[in-house]
Amino acid sequence: MTLETILPPERALFDVPGGSKKRVLEFFSTFIAQNTPSLDSQEVFARLIGRERLGSTGIGNGVAIPHARSPHCHSPVAAFLKLAEPIDFDAIDGEPVDLVFVLLVPEEADDTHLALLSQVASVMNDVDTRVGLRKSTSQRELHERLIEAIRRQTPS
């Protein structure tokens, strides 16, 4: 399983209103629950916030990778949000975040969870990828650039 298979074009969201870490996580939780019948927005939000309490998922360079396990998630779900304005995400480098890659995995998906998180980190650690994503001017362009970056990082 690769990121490409769990990130359809409709889950690459462009110009998402930010405001705060809490608002972004609420936005994602509502969005994903509307598109995935087995998921409840309140439960998804609670799990993402619970994970943030363990330590910020802001990995630096304007990137955050909020992630959580959910017993109601039957297969991994990913979404990418390019925020309209950078927000404080308590990132390790103290910089505001404008690129948010969210990952939800089934409760028992240990190896899958770690492999997908590793893929996300590899993709988002690439400076050219981040620059390209920030230059995107549409949802379609954002998704295409993200998929290109994932393909470059994923061994065939």
XYZ file of C-alpha atoms in Angstrom:
156
model
C 0.000 0.000 0.000
C 1.333 3.395 -0.976
C 0.277 6.955 -0.304
C -0.756 7.281 -3.924
C -3.429 4.603 -3.513
C -5.001 6.300 -0.462
C -4.865 9.927 -1.648
C -7.496 10.527 -4.350
C -7.669 13.959 -6.024
C -10.696 15.029 -3.969
C -8.625 14.717 -0.789
C -5.948 17.184 -1.885
C -7.530 20.363 -0.571
C -6.384 23.745 -1.785
C -6.620 27.066 0.070
C -8.107 25.585 3.251
C -8.973 28.205 5.898
C -6.577 27.788 8.812
C -7.011 29.930 11.889
C -5.620 27.460 14.424
C -4.410 23.891 14.774
C -7.732 22.978 16.416
C -9.760 24.492 13.541
C -7.705 22.682 10.898
C -8.143 19.345 12.686
C -11.891 20.026 13.091
C -12.126 20.894 9.378
C -10.390 17.654 8.394
C -12.490 15.562 10.810
C -15.746 16.941 9.400
C -14.539 16.612 5.801
C -13.361 13.012 6.172
C -16.476 11.887 8.071
C -18.682 13.296 5.293
C -16.754 11.196 2.778
C -16.280 8.014 4.836
C -19.513 6.643 6.306
C -17.810 4.495 8.975
C -16.050 7.508 10.516
C -17.525 9.917 13.047
C -16.152 13.473 12.947
C -16.085 13.861 16.751
C -14.232 10.577 17.206
C -11.688 11.406 14.484
C -11.138 14.864 15.984
C -10.708 13.424 19.503
C -8.114 10.947 18.267
C -6.153 13.576 16.315
C -6.181 15.980 19.287
C -5.191 13.114 21.590
C -2.191 12.393 19.358
C -1.219 16.097 19.328
C -1.221 16.100 23.145
C 1.537 13.465 23.049
C 3.646 15.915 21.033
C 3.107 18.143 18.050
C 3.077 16.496 14.645
C 4.566 19.709 13.185
C 7.793 18.292 11.715
C 9.307 21.615 10.645
C 9.704 23.541 7.391
C 6.028 24.539 7.481
C 4.816 20.914 7.476
C 2.599 18.967 9.886
C 1.614 15.303 9.695
C -1.297 14.816 12.088
C -2.153 11.132 12.335
C -4.195 8.747 14.447
C -5.545 5.237 14.694
C -9.283 4.630 14.647
C -11.261 1.449 15.336
C -13.828 2.633 12.758
C -11.249 3.158 10.027
C -11.252 0.008 7.863
C -8.328 0.971 5.636
C -5.814 3.839 5.714
C -7.147 7.267 4.736
C -5.003 10.232 3.724
C -5.717 13.864 2.953
C -3.487 16.794 2.103
C -4.374 20.362 3.004
C -2.628 23.438 1.660
C -3.694 26.173 4.049
C -4.670 29.631 2.827
C -2.515 31.143 5.610
C 0.198 29.527 7.765
C -0.827 28.723 11.352
C 0.946 28.012 14.612
C 1.132 24.225 14.964
C 3.684 24.020 17.809
C 6.138 22.659 15.229
C 9.554 21.478 16.392
C 11.266 24.390 14.612
C 8.720 26.943 15.870
C 7.778 27.900 12.293
C 4.144 28.253 11.211
C 2.617 25.432 9.166
C 0.859 25.704 5.788
C 1.202 22.130 4.457
C -0.753 19.496 6.399
C -0.734 15.796 5.516
C -3.329 13.900 7.587
C -3.266 10.136 8.002
C -5.868 7.876 9.631
C -5.224 4.157 9.956
C -7.097 1.182 11.398
C -6.468 0.486 15.090
C -4.383 -2.641 14.369
C -2.362 -1.343 11.376
C 1.047 -1.128 13.092
C 3.426 -1.803 10.200
C 1.198 -0.099 7.649
C 0.886 2.979 9.863
C 4.643 3.289 10.286
C 5.369 2.635 6.605
C 2.853 5.270 5.470
C 4.139 7.817 8.007
C 7.661 7.162 6.792
C 6.557 7.744 3.177
C 4.848 11.008 4.126
C 7.929 12.228 5.997
C 10.205 11.361 3.043
C 7.985 13.192 0.572
C 7.509 16.253 2.791
C 11.194 16.510 3.754
C 12.091 17.246 0.123
C 12.586 20.995 -0.321
C 11.655 20.963 -4.041
C 8.406 19.164 -3.226
C 7.467 21.752 -0.592
C 8.278 24.639 -2.950
C 6.205 23.047 -5.730
C 3.238 22.405 -3.452
C 3.312 26.002 -2.221
C 3.382 27.297 -5.823
C 0.283 25.270 -6.759
C -2.611 27.443 -7.860
C -5.406 24.844 -8.005
C -6.578 21.658 -6.338
C -5.725 19.654 -9.454
C -2.189 21.045 -9.661
C -1.686 20.429 -5.948
C -2.704 16.772 -6.262
C -0.595 16.234 -9.394
C 2.529 17.692 -7.756
C 1.950 15.622 -4.637
C 1.501 12.380 -6.599
C 4.652 13.148 -8.654
C 6.589 13.647 -5.413
C 5.207 10.403 -3.946
C 6.218 8.502 -7.090
C 9.756 9.933 -6.924
C 10.087 8.753 -3.298
C 8.485 5.325 -3.712
C 10.796 2.618 -5.045
C 9.146 0.816 -7.961
